[in-house]
Amino acid sequence: MANEDAWSGVVVKKSRAMFDGSNLYRKLEVELDGGDVQNVKVPRALWKELEVGDRVSKEAGADPRRG
């Protein structure tokens, strides 16, 4: 999903992984309002703030945010 895309949806899963062995990546699996499911990499603070069932949205050119 490109940074220029705008979307909104509901968190269905949270995960963390160390893909390169040194950096911890935090991802959300988001069911978009249109029904598609998308994996989204998010900053630590947002990842800690959100729970499964919370709404998350992203404006074009901006970072994802709660709500």
CSV table of N, CA and C in Angstrom, one decimal:
chain,number,residue,atom,x,y,z
A,1,MET,N,0.9,-1.2,0.0
A,1,MET,CA,0.0,0.0,0.0
A,1,MET,C,0.9,1.2,0.0
A,2,ALA,N,0.7,2.1,-0.9
A,2,ALA,CA,1.6,3.3,-1.0
A,2,ALA,C,1.2,4.3,0.0
A,3,ASN,N,2.2,5.2,0.4
A,3,ASN,CA,2.0,6.2,1.3
A,3,ASN,C,1.0,7.2,0.9
A,4,GLU,N,0.7,7.3,-0.4
A,4,GLU,CA,-0.2,8.3,-1.0
A,4,GLU,C,-1.6,7.8,-0.8
A,5,ASP,N,-1.8,6.6,-0.5
A,5,ASP,CA,-3.2,6.0,-0.4
A,5,ASP,C,-3.9,6.5,0.8
A,6,ALA,N,-5.2,6.7,0.7
A,6,ALA,CA,-6.0,7.0,1.9
A,6,ALA,C,-7.0,5.8,2.1
A,7,TRP,N,-7.1,5.4,3.4
A,7,TRP,CA,-8.0,4.2,3.7
A,7,TRP,C,-8.5,4.3,5.1
A,8,SER,N,-9.4,3.5,5.5
A,8,SER,CA,-9.8,3.3,6.9
A,8,SER,C,-10.4,1.9,7.0
A,9,GLY,N,-10.3,1.4,8.3
A,9,GLY,CA,-10.8,0.1,8.5
A,9,GLY,C,-10.7,-0.3,10.0
A,10,VAL,N,-10.8,-1.6,10.3
A,10,VAL,CA,-10.8,-2.1,11.7
A,10,VAL,C,-9.6,-3.1,11.8
A,11,VAL,N,-8.9,-2.9,12.9
A,11,VAL,CA,-7.8,-3.8,13.2
A,11,VAL,C,-8.3,-5.2,13.5
A,12,VAL,N,-7.8,-6.2,12.8
A,12,VAL,CA,-8.2,-7.6,13.0
A,12,VAL,C,-7.1,-8.5,13.6
A,13,LYS,N,-5.9,-8.0,13.6
A,13,LYS,CA,-4.7,-8.7,14.1
A,13,LYS,C,-3.5,-7.8,14.3
A,14,LYS,N,-2.8,-8.0,15.4
A,14,LYS,CA,-1.5,-7.3,15.6
A,14,LYS,C,-0.4,-8.3,15.6
A,15,SER,N,0.8,-7.9,15.1
A,15,SER,CA,1.9,-8.8,15.1
A,15,SER,C,3.2,-8.0,15.2
A,16,ARG,N,4.3,-8.7,15.6
A,16,ARG,CA,5.6,-8.1,15.6
A,16,ARG,C,6.5,-9.1,15.0
A,17,ALA,N,7.6,-8.7,14.3
A,17,ALA,CA,8.6,-9.6,13.7
A,17,ALA,C,9.9,-8.9,13.6
A,18,MET,N,11.0,-9.7,13.6
A,18,MET,CA,12.3,-9.2,13.4
A,18,MET,C,12.8,-9.8,12.1
A,19,PHE,N,12.4,-9.2,11.0
A,19,PHE,CA,12.7,-9.7,9.6
A,19,PHE,C,14.1,-9.7,9.3
A,20,ASP,N,14.9,-8.7,9.8
A,20,ASP,CA,16.3,-8.6,9.4
A,20,ASP,C,17.2,-8.9,10.6
A,21,GLY,N,16.6,-9.4,11.7
A,21,GLY,CA,17.4,-9.8,12.8
A,21,GLY,C,17.8,-8.7,13.8
A,22,SER,N,17.6,-7.4,13.4
A,22,SER,CA,18.0,-6.3,14.3
A,22,SER,C,16.9,-5.3,14.5
A,23,ASN,N,16.0,-5.1,13.6
A,23,ASN,CA,14.9,-4.2,13.7
A,23,ASN,C,13.6,-4.9,14.0
A,24,LEU,N,12.8,-4.4,15.0
A,24,LEU,CA,11.5,-5.0,15.3
A,24,LEU,C,10.4,-4.2,14.5
A,25,TYR,N,9.7,-4.9,13.7
A,25,TYR,CA,8.6,-4.3,12.9
A,25,TYR,C,7.3,-4.6,13.5
A,26,ARG,N,6.5,-3.6,13.6
A,26,ARG,CA,5.1,-3.8,14.2
A,26,ARG,C,4.1,-3.6,13.1
A,27,LYS,N,3.2,-4.6,12.9
A,27,LYS,CA,2.3,-4.6,11.8
A,27,LYS,C,0.9,-4.8,12.4
A,28,LEU,N,-0.1,-4.2,11.6
A,28,LEU,CA,-1.5,-4.4,11.9
A,28,LEU,C,-2.1,-5.1,10.7
A,29,GLU,N,-3.0,-6.0,10.9
A,29,GLU,CA,-3.8,-6.5,9.8
A,29,GLU,C,-5.1,-5.8,9.9
A,30,VAL,N,-5.5,-5.0,8.9
A,30,VAL,CA,-6.6,-4.1,8.9
A,30,VAL,C,-7.6,-4.6,7.9
A,31,GLU,N,-8.9,-4.8,8.3
A,31,GLU,CA,-10.0,-5.0,7.3
A,31,GLU,C,-10.5,-3.7,6.9
A,32,LEU,N,-10.2,-3.3,5.7
A,32,LEU,CA,-10.6,-2.0,5.1
A,32,LEU,C,-12.2,-2.0,5.0
A,33,ASP,N,-12.7,-0.8,4.9
A,33,ASP,CA,-14.1,-0.6,4.8
A,33,ASP,C,-14.7,-1.3,3.6
A,34,GLY,N,-13.9,-1.4,2.6
A,34,GLY,CA,-14.4,-2.1,1.4
A,34,GLY,C,-14.4,-3.6,1.5
A,35,GLY,N,-13.9,-4.2,2.6
A,35,GLY,CA,-13.8,-5.6,2.8
A,35,GLY,C,-12.5,-6.3,2.6
A,36,ASP,N,-11.6,-5.6,1.9
A,36,ASP,CA,-10.2,-6.1,1.7
A,36,ASP,C,-9.5,-6.1,3.0
A,37,VAL,N,-8.5,-7.0,3.1
A,37,VAL,CA,-7.6,-7.1,4.3
A,37,VAL,C,-6.2,-6.7,3.9
A,38,GLN,N,-5.6,-5.8,4.6
A,38,GLN,CA,-4.3,-5.2,4.3
A,38,GLN,C,-3.4,-5.2,5.5
A,39,ASN,N,-2.1,-5.6,5.3
A,39,ASN,CA,-1.1,-5.5,6.3
A,39,ASN,C,-0.4,-4.1,6.3
A,40,VAL,N,-0.3,-3.5,7.4
A,40,VAL,CA,0.2,-2.1,7.5
A,40,VAL,C,1.2,-2.0,8.6
A,41,LYS,N,2.4,-1.6,8.2
A,41,LYS,CA,3.5,-1.3,9.2
A,41,LYS,C,3.3,0.0,9.9
A,42,VAL,N,3.3,0.0,11.2
A,42,VAL,CA,3.0,1.2,12.0
A,42,VAL,C,4.1,1.5,13.1
A,43,PRO,N,4.2,2.7,13.5
A,43,PRO,CA,5.2,3.0,14.6
A,43,PRO,C,4.8,2.4,15.9
A,44,ARG,N,5.8,2.2,16.8
A,44,ARG,CA,5.6,1.5,18.1
A,44,ARG,C,4.4,2.2,18.9
A,45,ALA,N,4.4,3.5,19.0
A,45,ALA,CA,3.4,4.2,19.8
A,45,ALA,C,2.0,3.8,19.4
A,46,LEU,N,1.7,3.9,18.1
A,46,LEU,CA,0.4,3.5,17.5
A,46,LEU,C,0.1,2.1,17.8
A,47,TRP,N,1.1,1.2,17.6
A,47,TRP,CA,0.9,-0.2,17.7
A,47,TRP,C,0.4,-0.5,19.2
A,48,LYS,N,1.1,0.1,20.1
A,48,LYS,CA,0.7,-0.1,21.6
A,48,LYS,C,-0.6,0.5,21.9
A,49,GLU,N,-1.0,1.5,21.2
A,49,GLU,CA,-2.3,2.2,21.5
A,49,GLU,C,-3.5,1.4,21.0
A,50,LEU,N,-3.4,0.7,19.9
A,50,LEU,CA,-4.5,0.0,19.3
A,50,LEU,C,-4.7,-1.4,19.8
A,51,GLU,N,-5.9,-1.8,19.7
A,51,GLU,CA,-6.3,-3.2,20.1
A,51,GLU,C,-7.1,-3.8,18.9
A,52,VAL,N,-7.3,-5.1,18.8
A,52,VAL,CA,-8.1,-5.7,17.8
A,52,VAL,C,-9.6,-5.1,18.0
A,53,GLY,N,-10.2,-4.7,16.9
A,53,GLY,CA,-11.5,-4.1,17.0
A,53,GLY,C,-11.5,-2.6,16.9
A,54,ASP,N,-10.3,-2.0,17.1
A,54,ASP,CA,-10.3,-0.5,17.0
A,54,ASP,C,-10.2,-0.1,15.6
A,55,ARG,N,-10.8,1.1,15.3
A,55,ARG,CA,-10.7,1.7,14.0
A,55,ARG,C,-9.4,2.4,13.8
A,56,VAL,N,-8.9,2.3,12.6
A,56,VAL,CA,-7.6,3.0,12.2
A,56,VAL,C,-7.9,3.6,10.8
A,57,SER,N,-7.3,4.8,10.6
A,57,SER,CA,-7.4,5.4,9.2
A,57,SER,C,-6.1,6.0,8.8
A,58,LYS,N,-6.0,6.3,7.5
A,58,LYS,CA,-4.8,7.0,7.0
A,58,LYS,C,-5.3,7.9,5.9
A,59,GLU,N,-4.8,9.2,6.0
A,59,GLU,CA,-5.1,10.2,5.0
A,59,GLU,C,-3.9,10.1,4.0
A,60,ALA,N,-4.2,10.5,2.7
A,60,ALA,CA,-3.2,10.4,1.7
A,60,ALA,C,-1.9,11.2,2.1
A,61,GLY,N,-0.7,10.6,2.0
A,61,GLY,CA,0.5,11.3,2.4
A,61,GLY,C,0.8,11.4,3.8
A,62,ALA,N,0.0,10.8,4.7
A,62,ALA,CA,0.1,10.9,6.2
A,62,ALA,C,0.3,9.5,6.7
A,63,ASP,N,0.7,9.4,8.0
A,63,ASP,CA,0.9,8.2,8.7
A,63,ASP,C,-0.5,7.7,9.2
A,64,PRO,N,-0.7,6.4,9.4
A,64,PRO,CA,-1.9,5.9,10.0
A,64,PRO,C,-2.1,6.4,11.3
A,65,ARG,N,-3.4,6.5,11.7
A,65,ARG,CA,-3.7,7.0,13.1
A,65,ARG,C,-5.0,6.4,13.6
A,66,ARG,N,-5.2,6.4,14.9
A,66,ARG,CA,-6.4,5.8,15.5
A,66,ARG,C,-7.6,6.6,15.0
A,67,GLY,N,-8.7,5.9,14.8
A,67,GLY,CA,-10.0,6.5,14.5
A,67,GLY,C,-10.5,6.5,13.1
